Coordinates of C-alpha atoms (C1' of nucleotides) in Angstrom, one line a residue:
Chain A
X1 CA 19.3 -28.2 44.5
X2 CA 17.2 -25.1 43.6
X3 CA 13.8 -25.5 41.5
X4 CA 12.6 -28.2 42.9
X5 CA 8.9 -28.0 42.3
X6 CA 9.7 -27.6 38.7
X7 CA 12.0 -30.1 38.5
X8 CA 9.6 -32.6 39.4
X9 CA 6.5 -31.6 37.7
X10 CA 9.0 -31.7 34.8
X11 CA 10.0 -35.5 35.7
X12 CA 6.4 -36.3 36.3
X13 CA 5.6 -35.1 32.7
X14 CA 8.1 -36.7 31.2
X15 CA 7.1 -39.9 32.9
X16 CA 4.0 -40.0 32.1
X17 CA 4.4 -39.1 28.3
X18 CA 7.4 -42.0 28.2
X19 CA 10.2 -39.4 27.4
X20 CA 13.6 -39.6 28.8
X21 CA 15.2 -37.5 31.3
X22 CA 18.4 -36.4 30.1
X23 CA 20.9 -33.8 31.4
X24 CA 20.4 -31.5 28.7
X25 CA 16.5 -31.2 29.2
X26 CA 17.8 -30.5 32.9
X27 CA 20.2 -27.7 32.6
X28 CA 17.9 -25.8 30.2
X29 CA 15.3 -26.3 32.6
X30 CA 17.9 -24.6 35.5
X31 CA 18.6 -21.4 32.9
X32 CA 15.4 -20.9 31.9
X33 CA 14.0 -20.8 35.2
X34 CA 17.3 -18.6 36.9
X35 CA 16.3 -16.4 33.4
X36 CA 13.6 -15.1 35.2
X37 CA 11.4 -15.3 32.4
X38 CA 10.8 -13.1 29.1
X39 CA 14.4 -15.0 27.8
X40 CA 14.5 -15.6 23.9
X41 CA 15.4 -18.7 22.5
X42 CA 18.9 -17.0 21.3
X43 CA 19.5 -15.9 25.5
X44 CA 18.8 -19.1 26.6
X45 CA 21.1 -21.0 24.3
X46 CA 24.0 -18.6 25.3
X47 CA 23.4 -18.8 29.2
X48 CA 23.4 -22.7 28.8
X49 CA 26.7 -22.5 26.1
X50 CA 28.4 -20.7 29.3
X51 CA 28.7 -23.9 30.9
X52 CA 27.6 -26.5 28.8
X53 CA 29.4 -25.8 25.4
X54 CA 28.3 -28.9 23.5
X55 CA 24.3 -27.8 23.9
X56 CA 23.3 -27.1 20.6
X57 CA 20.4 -24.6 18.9
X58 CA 18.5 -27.9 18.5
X59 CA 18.3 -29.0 21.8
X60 CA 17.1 -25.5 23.2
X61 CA 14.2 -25.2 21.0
X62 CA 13.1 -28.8 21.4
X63 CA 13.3 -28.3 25.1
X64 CA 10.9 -25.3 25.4
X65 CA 8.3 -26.4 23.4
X66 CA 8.5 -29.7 25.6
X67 CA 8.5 -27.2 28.5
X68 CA 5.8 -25.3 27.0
X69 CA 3.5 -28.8 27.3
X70 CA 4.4 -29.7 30.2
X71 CA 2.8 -26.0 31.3
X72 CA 6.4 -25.0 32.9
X73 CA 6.7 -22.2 30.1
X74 CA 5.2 -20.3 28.0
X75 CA 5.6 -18.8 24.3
X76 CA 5.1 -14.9 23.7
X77 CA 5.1 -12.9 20.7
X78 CA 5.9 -9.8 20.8
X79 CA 6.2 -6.5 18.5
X80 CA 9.6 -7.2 17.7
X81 CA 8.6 -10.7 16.0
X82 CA 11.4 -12.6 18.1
X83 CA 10.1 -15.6 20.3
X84 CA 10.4 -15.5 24.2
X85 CA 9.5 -17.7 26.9
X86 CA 8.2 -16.9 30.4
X87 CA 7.9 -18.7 33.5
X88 CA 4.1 -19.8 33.4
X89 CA 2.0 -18.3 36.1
X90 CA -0.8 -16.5 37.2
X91 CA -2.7 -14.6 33.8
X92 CA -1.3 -11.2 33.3
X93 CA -0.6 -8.8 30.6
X94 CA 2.6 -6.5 29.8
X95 CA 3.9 -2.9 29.5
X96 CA 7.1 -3.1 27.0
X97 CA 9.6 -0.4 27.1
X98 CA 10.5 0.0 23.4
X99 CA 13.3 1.8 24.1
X100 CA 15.1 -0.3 26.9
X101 CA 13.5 -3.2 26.4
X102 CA 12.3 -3.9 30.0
X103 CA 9.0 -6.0 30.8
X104 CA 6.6 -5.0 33.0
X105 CA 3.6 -7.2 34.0
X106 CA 0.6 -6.0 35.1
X107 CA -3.3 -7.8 36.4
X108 CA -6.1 -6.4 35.7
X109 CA -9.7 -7.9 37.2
X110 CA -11.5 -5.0 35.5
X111 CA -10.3 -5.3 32.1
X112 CA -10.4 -9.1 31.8
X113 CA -14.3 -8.4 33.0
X114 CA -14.9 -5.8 29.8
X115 CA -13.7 -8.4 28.2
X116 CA -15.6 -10.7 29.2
X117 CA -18.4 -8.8 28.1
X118 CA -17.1 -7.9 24.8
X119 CA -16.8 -11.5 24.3
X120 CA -19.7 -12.6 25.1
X121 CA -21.8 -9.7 23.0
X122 CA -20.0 -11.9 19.9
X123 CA -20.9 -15.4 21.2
X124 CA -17.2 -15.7 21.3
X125 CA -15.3 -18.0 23.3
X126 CA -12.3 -17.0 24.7
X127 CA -9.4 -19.1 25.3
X128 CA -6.7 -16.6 25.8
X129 CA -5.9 -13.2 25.6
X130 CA -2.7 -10.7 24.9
X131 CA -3.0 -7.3 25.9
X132 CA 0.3 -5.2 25.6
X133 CA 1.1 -1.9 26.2
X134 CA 4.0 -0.7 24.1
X135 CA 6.1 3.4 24.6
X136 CA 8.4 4.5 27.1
X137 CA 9.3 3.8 31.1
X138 CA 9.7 5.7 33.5
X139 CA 13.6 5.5 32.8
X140 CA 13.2 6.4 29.2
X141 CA 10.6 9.0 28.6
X142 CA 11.8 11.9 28.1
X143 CA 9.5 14.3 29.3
Chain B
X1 CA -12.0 4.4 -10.8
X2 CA -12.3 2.8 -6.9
X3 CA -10.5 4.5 -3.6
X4 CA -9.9 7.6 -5.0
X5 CA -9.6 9.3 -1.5
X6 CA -6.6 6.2 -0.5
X7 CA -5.1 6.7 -4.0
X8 CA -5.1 10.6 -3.4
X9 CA -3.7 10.3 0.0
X10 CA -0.8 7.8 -1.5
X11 CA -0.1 10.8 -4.6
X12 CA 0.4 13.4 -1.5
X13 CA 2.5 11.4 0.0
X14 CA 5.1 10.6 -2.9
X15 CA 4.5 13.7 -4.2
X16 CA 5.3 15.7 -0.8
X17 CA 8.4 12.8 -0.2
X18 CA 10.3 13.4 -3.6
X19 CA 9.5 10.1 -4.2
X20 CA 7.7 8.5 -7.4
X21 CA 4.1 7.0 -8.4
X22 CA 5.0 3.7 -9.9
X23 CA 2.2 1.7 -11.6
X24 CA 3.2 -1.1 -9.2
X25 CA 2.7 1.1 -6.4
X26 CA -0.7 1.9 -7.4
X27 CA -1.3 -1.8 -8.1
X28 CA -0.3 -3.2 -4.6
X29 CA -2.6 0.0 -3.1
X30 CA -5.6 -1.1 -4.8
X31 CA -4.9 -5.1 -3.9
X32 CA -4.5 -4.3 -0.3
X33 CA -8.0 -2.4 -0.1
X34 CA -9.9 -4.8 -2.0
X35 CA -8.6 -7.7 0.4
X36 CA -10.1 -5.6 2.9
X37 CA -7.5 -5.8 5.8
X38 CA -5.7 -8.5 7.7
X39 CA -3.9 -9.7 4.9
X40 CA -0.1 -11.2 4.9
X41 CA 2.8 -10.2 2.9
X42 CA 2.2 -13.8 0.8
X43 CA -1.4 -13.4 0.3
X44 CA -1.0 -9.4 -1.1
X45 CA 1.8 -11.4 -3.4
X46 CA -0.2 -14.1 -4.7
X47 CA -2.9 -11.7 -5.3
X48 CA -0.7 -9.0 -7.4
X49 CA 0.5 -11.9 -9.8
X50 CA -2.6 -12.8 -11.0
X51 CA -3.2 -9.8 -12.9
X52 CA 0.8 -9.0 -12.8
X53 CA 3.0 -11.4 -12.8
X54 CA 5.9 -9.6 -12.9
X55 CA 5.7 -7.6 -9.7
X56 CA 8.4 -9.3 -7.1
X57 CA 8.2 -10.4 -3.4
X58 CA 10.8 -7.1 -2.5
X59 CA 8.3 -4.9 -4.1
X60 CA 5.8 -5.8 -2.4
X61 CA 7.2 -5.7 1.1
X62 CA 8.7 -2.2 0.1
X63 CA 5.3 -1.0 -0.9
X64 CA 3.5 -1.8 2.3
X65 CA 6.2 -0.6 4.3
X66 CA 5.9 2.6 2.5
X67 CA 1.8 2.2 3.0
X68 CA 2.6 2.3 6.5
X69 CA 4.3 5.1 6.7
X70 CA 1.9 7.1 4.5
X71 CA -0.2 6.4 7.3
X72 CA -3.0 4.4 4.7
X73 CA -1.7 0.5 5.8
X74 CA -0.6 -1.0 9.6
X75 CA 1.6 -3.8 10.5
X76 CA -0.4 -6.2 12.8
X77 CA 1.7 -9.7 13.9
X78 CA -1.0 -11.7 15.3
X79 CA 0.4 -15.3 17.8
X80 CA 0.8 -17.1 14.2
X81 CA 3.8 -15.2 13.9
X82 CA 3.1 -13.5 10.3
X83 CA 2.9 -9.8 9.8
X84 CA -0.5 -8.9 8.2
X85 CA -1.6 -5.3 7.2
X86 CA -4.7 -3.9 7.2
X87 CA -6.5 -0.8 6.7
X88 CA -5.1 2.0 8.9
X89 CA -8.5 3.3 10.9
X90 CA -9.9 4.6 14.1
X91 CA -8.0 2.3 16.9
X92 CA -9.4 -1.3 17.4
X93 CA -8.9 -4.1 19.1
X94 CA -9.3 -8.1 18.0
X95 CA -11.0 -11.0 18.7
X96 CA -9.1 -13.8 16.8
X97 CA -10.7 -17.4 16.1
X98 CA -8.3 -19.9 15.7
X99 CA -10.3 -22.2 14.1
X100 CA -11.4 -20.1 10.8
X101 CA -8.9 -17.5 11.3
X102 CA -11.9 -14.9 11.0
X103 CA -10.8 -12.3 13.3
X104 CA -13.3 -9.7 14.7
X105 CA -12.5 -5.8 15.4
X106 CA -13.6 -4.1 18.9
X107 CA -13.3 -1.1 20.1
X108 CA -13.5 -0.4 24.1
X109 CA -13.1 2.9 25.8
X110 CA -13.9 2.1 29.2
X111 CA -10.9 -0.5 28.7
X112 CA -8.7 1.7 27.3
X113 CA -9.3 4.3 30.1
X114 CA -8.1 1.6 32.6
X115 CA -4.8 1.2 30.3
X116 CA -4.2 4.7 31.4
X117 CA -4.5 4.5 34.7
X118 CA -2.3 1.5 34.9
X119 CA 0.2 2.9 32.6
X120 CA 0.2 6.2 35.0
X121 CA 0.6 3.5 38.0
X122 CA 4.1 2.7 36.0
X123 CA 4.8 6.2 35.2
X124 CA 4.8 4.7 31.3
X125 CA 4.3 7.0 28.5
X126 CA 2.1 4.4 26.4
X127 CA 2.6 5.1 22.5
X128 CA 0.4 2.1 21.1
X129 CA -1.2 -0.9 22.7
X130 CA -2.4 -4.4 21.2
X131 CA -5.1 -6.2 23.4
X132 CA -6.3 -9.7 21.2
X133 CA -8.6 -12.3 22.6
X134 CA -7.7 -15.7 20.7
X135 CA -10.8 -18.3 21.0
X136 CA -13.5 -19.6 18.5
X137 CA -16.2 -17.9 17.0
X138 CA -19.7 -18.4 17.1
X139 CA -19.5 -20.8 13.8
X140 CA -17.0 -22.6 15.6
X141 CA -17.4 -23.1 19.0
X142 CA -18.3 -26.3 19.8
X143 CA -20.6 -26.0 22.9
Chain C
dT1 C1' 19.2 13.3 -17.6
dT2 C1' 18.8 12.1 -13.2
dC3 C1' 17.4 9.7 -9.1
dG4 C1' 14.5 6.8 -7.2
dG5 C1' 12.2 2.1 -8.2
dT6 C1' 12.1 -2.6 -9.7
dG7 C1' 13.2 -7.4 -9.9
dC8 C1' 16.2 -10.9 -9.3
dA9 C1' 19.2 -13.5 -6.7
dA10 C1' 21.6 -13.9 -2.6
dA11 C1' 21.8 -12.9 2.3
dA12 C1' 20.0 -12.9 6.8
dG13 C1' 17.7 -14.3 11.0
dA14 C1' 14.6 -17.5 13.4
dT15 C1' 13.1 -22.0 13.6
dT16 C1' 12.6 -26.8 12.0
dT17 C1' 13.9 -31.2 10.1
dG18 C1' 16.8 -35.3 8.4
dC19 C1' 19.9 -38.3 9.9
dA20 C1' 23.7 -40.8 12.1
dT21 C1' 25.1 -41.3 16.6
dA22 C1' 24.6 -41.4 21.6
dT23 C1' 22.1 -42.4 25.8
dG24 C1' 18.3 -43.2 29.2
dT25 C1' 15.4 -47.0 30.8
Chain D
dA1 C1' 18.3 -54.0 23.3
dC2 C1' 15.3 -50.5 22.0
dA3 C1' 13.2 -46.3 21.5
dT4 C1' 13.9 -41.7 22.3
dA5 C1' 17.3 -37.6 22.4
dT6 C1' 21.0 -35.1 20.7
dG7 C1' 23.9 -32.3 17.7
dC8 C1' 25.2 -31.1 13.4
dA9 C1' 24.2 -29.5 8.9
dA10 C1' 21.0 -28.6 5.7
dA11 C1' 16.3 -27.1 4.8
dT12 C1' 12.4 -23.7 5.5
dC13 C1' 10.1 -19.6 5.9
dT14 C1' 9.8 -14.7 6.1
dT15 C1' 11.9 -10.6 5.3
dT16 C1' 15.8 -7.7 3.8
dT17 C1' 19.7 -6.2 0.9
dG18 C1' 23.0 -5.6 -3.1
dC19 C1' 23.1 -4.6 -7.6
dA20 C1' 22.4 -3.9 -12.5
dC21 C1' 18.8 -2.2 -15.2
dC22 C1' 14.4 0.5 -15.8
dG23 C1' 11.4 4.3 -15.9
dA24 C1' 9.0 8.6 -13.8
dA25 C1' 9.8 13.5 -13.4

DNA sequence: TTCGGTGCAAAAGATTTGCATATGT
DNA sequence: ACATATGCAAATCTTTTGCACCGAA
Protein backbone atom coordinates (compact mmCIF):
# COMPACT_ATOMS: atom_id res chain seq x y z
CA UNK A 1 0.00 0.00 0.00
CA UNK A 2 1.29 3.38 -1.09
CA UNK A 3 1.85 6.33 1.65
CA UNK A 4 3.12 4.54 4.07
CA UNK A 5 5.01 6.98 6.20
CA UNK A 6 1.94 8.94 6.36
CA UNK A 7 -0.24 6.45 7.11
CA UNK A 8 1.56 5.67 10.18
CA UNK A 9 2.48 9.01 11.55
CA UNK A 10 -1.35 9.38 10.97
CA UNK A 11 -2.04 6.13 13.20
CA UNK A 12 0.53 7.19 15.67
CA UNK A 13 -1.40 10.45 16.14
CA UNK A 14 -4.39 9.18 16.42
CA UNK A 15 -3.17 6.74 19.02
CA UNK A 16 -1.82 8.88 21.03
CA UNK A 17 -4.68 11.58 21.15
CA UNK A 18 -7.32 8.35 21.73
CA UNK A 19 -9.13 8.79 18.40
CA UNK A 20 -10.27 6.07 16.25
CA UNK A 21 -9.02 4.87 13.10
CA UNK A 22 -11.78 4.51 10.76
CA UNK A 23 -11.85 3.92 6.92
CA UNK A 24 -13.11 7.20 6.19
CA UNK A 25 -10.19 9.16 7.90
CA UNK A 26 -8.06 6.59 5.68
CA UNK A 27 -9.31 7.12 2.21
CA UNK A 28 -9.23 10.93 2.60
CA UNK A 29 -5.88 10.53 3.86
CA UNK A 30 -5.04 8.35 0.28
CA UNK A 31 -6.81 11.40 -1.95
CA UNK A 32 -5.39 14.05 -0.24
CA UNK A 33 -1.97 12.83 -0.49
CA UNK A 34 -2.45 11.34 -4.47
CA UNK A 35 -4.01 15.25 -4.76
CA UNK A 36 -0.67 16.32 -4.76
CA UNK A 37 -1.34 19.11 -2.59
CA UNK A 38 -3.00 22.77 -3.11
CA UNK A 39 -6.64 20.57 -3.30
CA UNK A 40 -9.74 22.53 -1.89
CA UNK A 41 -12.01 21.10 0.47
CA UNK A 42 -14.67 20.97 -2.52
CA UNK A 43 -11.76 18.77 -4.81
CA UNK A 44 -11.18 16.52 -2.21
CA UNK A 45 -14.72 15.64 -1.32
CA UNK A 46 -15.35 14.86 -5.08
CA UNK A 47 -12.07 12.65 -5.70
CA UNK A 48 -13.19 10.60 -2.50
CA UNK A 49 -17.28 10.64 -3.79
CA UNK A 50 -15.56 8.81 -6.93
CA UNK A 51 -15.27 5.79 -5.03
CA UNK A 52 -16.66 6.21 -1.84
CA UNK A 53 -20.15 7.73 -2.43
CA UNK A 54 -21.55 7.70 1.07
CA UNK A 55 -18.39 10.19 2.36
CA UNK A 56 -20.04 13.17 3.20
CA UNK A 57 -18.97 17.27 3.28
CA UNK A 58 -18.70 16.61 7.07
CA UNK A 59 -16.39 14.03 7.13
CA UNK A 60 -13.91 15.80 4.71
CA UNK A 61 -13.60 18.86 6.65
CA UNK A 62 -13.34 17.10 10.00
CA UNK A 63 -10.61 15.04 8.54
CA UNK A 64 -8.27 17.91 7.40
CA UNK A 65 -8.30 19.84 10.25
CA UNK A 66 -7.43 16.48 12.20
CA UNK A 67 -4.79 16.13 9.41
CA UNK A 68 -3.76 19.60 9.78
CA UNK A 69 -2.78 18.66 13.77
CA UNK A 70 -1.40 15.90 13.20
CA UNK A 71 1.22 18.13 10.87
CA UNK A 72 0.29 15.84 7.63
CA UNK A 73 -1.44 19.03 5.99
CA UNK A 74 -1.64 22.21 5.92
CA UNK A 75 -4.40 25.15 5.49
CA UNK A 76 -3.72 28.06 2.85
CA UNK A 77 -5.57 31.10 2.05
CA UNK A 78 -5.33 32.43 -0.85
CA UNK A 79 -6.61 35.57 -3.01
CA UNK A 80 -9.44 33.84 -4.12
CA UNK A 81 -10.80 33.38 -0.42
CA UNK A 82 -11.36 29.49 -0.98
CA UNK A 83 -9.55 27.05 1.53
CA UNK A 84 -6.84 24.58 0.27
CA UNK A 85 -4.63 22.14 1.75
CA UNK A 86 -1.11 21.16 0.98
CA UNK A 87 1.07 18.32 1.72
CA UNK A 88 3.16 19.81 4.72
CA UNK A 89 6.77 20.09 3.97
CA UNK A 90 9.80 21.95 3.87
CA UNK A 91 8.86 26.16 4.24
CA UNK A 92 8.23 27.74 0.93
CA UNK A 93 6.29 30.36 -0.59
CA UNK A 94 4.15 30.48 -3.96
CA UNK A 95 3.77 32.08 -7.46
CA UNK A 96 -0.16 31.84 -8.38
CA UNK A 97 -1.14 32.03 -11.99
CA UNK A 98 -4.37 33.98 -11.84
CA UNK A 99 -5.33 33.15 -14.98
CA UNK A 100 -4.78 29.26 -15.01
CA UNK A 101 -4.66 28.70 -11.72
CA UNK A 102 -1.38 26.75 -11.50
CA UNK A 103 0.85 26.74 -8.22
CA UNK A 104 4.24 27.34 -8.25
CA UNK A 105 6.44 26.99 -5.12
CA UNK A 106 9.47 28.59 -4.64
CA UNK A 107 12.52 28.88 -1.44
CA UNK A 108 14.04 31.54 -0.83
CA UNK A 109 17.23 31.66 1.96
CA UNK A 110 17.69 35.43 1.13
CA UNK A 111 14.37 36.62 1.64
CA UNK A 112 13.42 34.67 4.71
CA UNK A 113 16.89 36.44 5.99
CA UNK A 114 15.44 40.19 5.12
CA UNK A 115 12.97 39.06 6.92
CA UNK A 116 14.42 38.14 9.53
CA UNK A 117 15.80 41.39 9.93
CA UNK A 118 12.75 43.24 9.29
CA UNK A 119 11.45 41.31 12.12
CA UNK A 120 13.69 41.75 14.46
CA UNK A 121 14.07 45.86 13.85
CA UNK A 122 10.14 45.49 15.40
CA UNK A 123 11.01 43.20 18.33
CA UNK A 124 8.60 40.95 16.49
CA UNK A 125 8.42 37.36 16.77
CA UNK A 126 7.78 35.52 13.91
CA UNK A 127 5.91 32.35 13.74
CA UNK A 128 5.06 32.00 10.17
CA UNK A 129 5.03 33.75 7.09
CA UNK A 130 3.04 33.92 3.58
CA UNK A 131 4.65 35.45 0.75
CA UNK A 132 2.74 35.10 -2.65
CA UNK A 133 3.32 36.23 -5.87
CA UNK A 134 0.20 36.64 -7.82
CA UNK A 135 0.00 37.54 -12.40
CA UNK A 136 0.60 35.42 -15.17
CA UNK A 137 2.87 32.17 -16.16
CA UNK A 138 4.73 31.51 -18.55
CA UNK A 139 1.71 29.73 -20.41
CA UNK A 140 -0.51 32.68 -19.92
CA UNK A 141 1.28 36.01 -20.38
CA UNK A 142 0.68 37.33 -23.24
CA UNK A 143 3.46 39.21 -24.11
CA UNK B 1 -14.47 69.59 6.23
CA UNK B 2 -11.72 66.44 6.63
CA UNK B 3 -10.08 64.46 3.45
CA UNK B 4 -10.88 66.74 1.01
CA UNK B 5 -8.11 65.41 -1.42
CA UNK B 6 -9.93 61.43 -0.94
CA UNK B 7 -13.34 63.05 -1.17
CA UNK B 8 -12.15 64.97 -4.48
CA UNK B 9 -10.53 62.00 -5.88
CA UNK B 10 -14.07 59.90 -5.08
CA UNK B 11 -16.22 63.12 -7.04
CA UNK B 12 -13.74 62.52 -10.20
CA UNK B 13 -14.28 59.31 -10.18
CA UNK B 14 -18.37 59.24 -10.20
CA UNK B 15 -18.27 62.17 -12.06
CA UNK B 16 -15.81 60.81 -14.93
CA UNK B 17 -17.98 57.07 -14.52
CA UNK B 18 -21.58 58.52 -15.17
CA UNK B 19 -22.18 57.46 -11.89
CA UNK B 20 -23.78 59.44 -8.81
CA UNK B 21 -22.46 61.06 -5.39
CA UNK B 22 -24.86 59.60 -2.84
CA UNK B 23 -24.66 60.97 0.75
CA UNK B 24 -24.10 57.34 1.69
CA UNK B 25 -21.32 57.20 -0.51
CA UNK B 26 -19.73 60.05 1.07
CA UNK B 27 -20.58 58.70 4.47
CA UNK B 28 -18.87 55.20 4.14
CA UNK B 29 -15.61 57.35 2.46
CA UNK B 30 -15.26 59.34 5.39
CA UNK B 31 -15.83 56.06 8.01
CA UNK B 32 -13.28 54.06 6.18
CA UNK B 33 -10.44 56.90 6.58
CA UNK B 34 -11.13 57.76 10.02
CA UNK B 35 -10.79 53.86 10.96
CA UNK B 36 -7.57 54.33 9.45
CA UNK B 37 -7.04 51.05 7.41
CA UNK B 38 -7.41 47.40 7.99
CA UNK B 39 -10.89 47.47 8.68
CA UNK B 40 -13.57 44.57 7.79
CA UNK B 41 -16.73 44.85 5.94
CA UNK B 42 -18.60 44.37 9.65
CA UNK B 43 -16.62 46.82 11.42
CA UNK B 44 -17.08 49.78 8.53
CA UNK B 45 -20.98 48.50 9.06
CA UNK B 46 -21.23 48.82 12.65
CA UNK B 47 -19.45 52.07 12.50
CA UNK B 48 -21.84 53.76 9.63
CA UNK B 49 -24.98 52.87 11.88
CA UNK B 50 -24.06 54.74 14.65
CA UNK B 51 -24.56 58.01 13.09
CA UNK B 52 -26.80 56.26 10.24
CA UNK B 53 -28.70 53.76 10.91
CA UNK B 54 -30.29 53.22 7.89
CA UNK B 55 -27.39 52.54 5.59
CA UNK B 56 -27.54 48.56 4.79
CA UNK B 57 -24.84 45.70 4.73
CA UNK B 58 -25.24 45.69 0.52
CA UNK B 59 -24.37 49.30 0.55
CA UNK B 60 -21.62 49.03 2.23
CA UNK B 61 -19.95 46.22 0.43
CA UNK B 62 -20.90 48.08 -2.92
CA UNK B 63 -19.23 51.18 -1.69
CA UNK B 64 -15.94 49.73 -0.93
CA UNK B 65 -15.91 47.75 -3.89
CA UNK B 66 -16.38 50.87 -5.79
CA UNK B 67 -13.47 52.50 -3.31
CA UNK B 68 -11.39 50.00 -4.78
CA UNK B 69 -11.76 50.55 -8.04
CA UNK B 70 -11.48 54.41 -7.66
CA UNK B 71 -8.21 53.40 -6.67
CA UNK B 72 -8.79 55.30 -2.88
CA UNK B 73 -9.52 51.63 -0.76
CA UNK B 74 -7.72 47.80 -1.23
CA UNK B 75 -8.96 44.49 -0.48
CA UNK B 76 -6.49 42.72 1.94
CA UNK B 77 -7.72 38.90 3.19
CA UNK B 78 -5.35 38.33 5.95
CA UNK B 79 -5.14 34.01 7.36
CA UNK B 80 -8.45 34.89 9.51
CA UNK B 81 -10.23 34.63 6.44
CA UNK B 82 -12.06 38.18 6.38
CA UNK B 83 -11.59 40.74 3.73
CA UNK B 84 -10.39 44.14 5.33
CA UNK B 85 -9.75 47.37 3.40
CA UNK B 86 -7.45 49.80 3.93
CA UNK B 87 -6.09 52.88 2.67
CA UNK B 88 -4.79 52.45 -0.93
CA UNK B 89 -0.84 53.73 -0.64
CA UNK B 90 2.67 53.27 -1.68
CA UNK B 91 3.08 49.21 -1.60
CA UNK B 92 3.59 47.57 1.83
CA UNK B 93 3.99 44.61 3.32
CA UNK B 94 2.67 43.18 7.00
CA UNK B 95 3.69 41.97 10.04
CA UNK B 96 0.47 40.47 11.70
CA UNK B 97 0.27 39.75 15.61
CA UNK B 98 -2.07 37.19 16.29
CA UNK B 99 -2.41 37.90 19.70
CA UNK B 100 -3.71 41.76 19.56
CA UNK B 101 -4.46 41.64 15.99
CA UNK B 102 -2.24 44.93 15.70
CA UNK B 103 -0.73 44.43 12.42
CA UNK B 104 2.41 46.43 11.29
CA UNK B 105 3.27 47.84 7.65
CA UNK B 106 6.88 47.19 5.99
CA UNK B 107 8.20 48.06 3.16
CA UNK B 108 11.47 46.16 1.61
CA UNK B 109 13.05 46.75 -1.63
CA UNK B 110 15.92 44.60 -1.48
CA UNK B 111 13.16 41.84 -1.02
CA UNK B 112 11.18 42.85 -3.57
CA UNK B 113 14.07 42.90 -5.98
CA UNK B 114 14.69 39.19 -5.16
CA UNK B 115 10.79 38.58 -6.09
CA UNK B 116 11.87 39.66 -9.55
CA UNK B 117 14.50 37.68 -10.05
CA UNK B 118 12.64 34.63 -9.00
CA UNK B 119 9.61 35.48 -10.86
CA UNK B 120 12.09 35.93 -14.11
CA UNK B 121 13.50 32.31 -12.91
CA UNK B 122 9.65 31.24 -13.70
CA UNK B 123 9.24 33.36 -16.67
CA UNK B 124 6.08 34.94 -14.41
CA UNK B 125 4.79 38.22 -15.27
CA UNK B 126 4.09 39.20 -11.48
CA UNK B 127 1.05 41.69 -11.19
CA UNK B 128 0.77 42.06 -7.25
CA UNK B 129 2.38 40.18 -4.46
CA UNK B 130 1.33 39.68 -0.60
CA UNK B 131 4.36 38.71 1.76
CA UNK B 132 2.78 38.67 5.71
CA UNK B 133 4.78 37.57 8.68
CA UNK B 134 2.14 36.26 11.33
CA UNK B 135 3.76 36.17 15.07
CA UNK B 136 3.44 38.41 18.24
CA UNK B 137 4.37 41.74 18.79
CA UNK B 138 6.63 43.33 21.09
CA UNK B 139 3.50 43.79 23.79
CA UNK B 140 2.91 40.32 23.31
CA UNK B 141 5.59 38.20 23.05
CA UNK B 142 6.07 36.31 25.89
CA UNK B 143 9.95 35.80 26.09
C1' DT C 1 -37.73 62.41 -16.31
C1' DT C 2 -34.40 59.19 -16.26
C1' DC C 3 -30.96 55.99 -14.71
C1' DG C 4 -28.29 54.71 -11.30
C1' DG C 5 -28.53 53.83 -6.07
C1' DT C 6 -30.45 52.02 -1.90
C1' DG C 7 -32.27 48.76 1.37
C1' DC C 8 -34.52 44.82 2.28
C1' DA C 9 -35.00 40.06 1.98
C1' DA C 10 -33.57 36.13 -0.13
C1' DA C 11 -29.81 33.55 -2.35
C1' DA C 12 -25.36 31.68 -2.55
C1' DG C 13 -21.04 29.57 -1.25
C1' DA C 14 -17.97 27.88 2.34
C1' DT C 15 -17.69 25.93 6.67
C1' DT C 16 -19.55 24.41 11.21
C1' DT C 17 -22.73 22.28 14.44
C1' DG C 18 -26.59 19.38 16.53
C1' DC C 19 -28.12 15.06 16.76
C1' DA C 20 -29.40 10.30 16.09
C1' DT C 21 -27.03 6.43 14.46
C1' DA C 22 -23.04 3.62 13.47
C1' DT C 23 -18.55 1.78 14.58
C1' DG C 24 -13.73 1.17 16.42
C1' DT C 25 -11.47 -0.43 20.65
C1' DA D 1 -20.32 -1.45 26.50
C1' DC D 2 -18.64 3.00 25.73
C1' DA D 3 -16.79 6.83 23.70
C1' DT D 4 -15.73 8.66 19.48
C1' DA D 5 -17.08 9.16 14.35
C1' DT D 6 -20.15 9.67 10.79
C1' DG D 7 -23.70 11.66 7.76
C1' DC D 8 -27.48 14.28 7.22
C1' DA D 9 -29.85 18.52 7.71
C1' DA D 10 -29.92 22.73 9.61
C1' DA D 11 -27.36 26.68 11.23
C1' DT D 12 -23.67 30.24 10.58
C1' DC D 13 -21.04 33.59 8.47
C1' DT D 14 -19.67 36.48 4.79
C1' DT D 15 -20.80 38.30 0.53
C1' DT D 16 -23.87 38.80 -3.54
C1' DT D 17 -28.25 39.39 -6.07
C1' DG D 18 -33.18 40.42 -7.34
C1' DC D 19 -36.35 43.75 -7.03
C1' DA D 20 -39.45 47.57 -5.83
C1' DC D 21 -38.77 52.09 -4.47
C1' DC D 22 -35.90 56.39 -4.04
C1' DG D 23 -33.21 60.25 -5.34
C1' DA D 24 -29.30 62.72 -7.95
C1' DA D 25 -28.56 64.91 -12.37
Amino acid sequence: MAHEVEREALARYLEQHNLKHTKQRDIILTAFLEAKGHVTSDQLYQSVRETNPTIGYTTVYRTMKLLCEAGLAEEHQFDDGVTRYEIEHEHHDHLVCTRCGKIIEFECRSIESTQDRIAAEHEFLVLRHRHELYGHCRECRDD
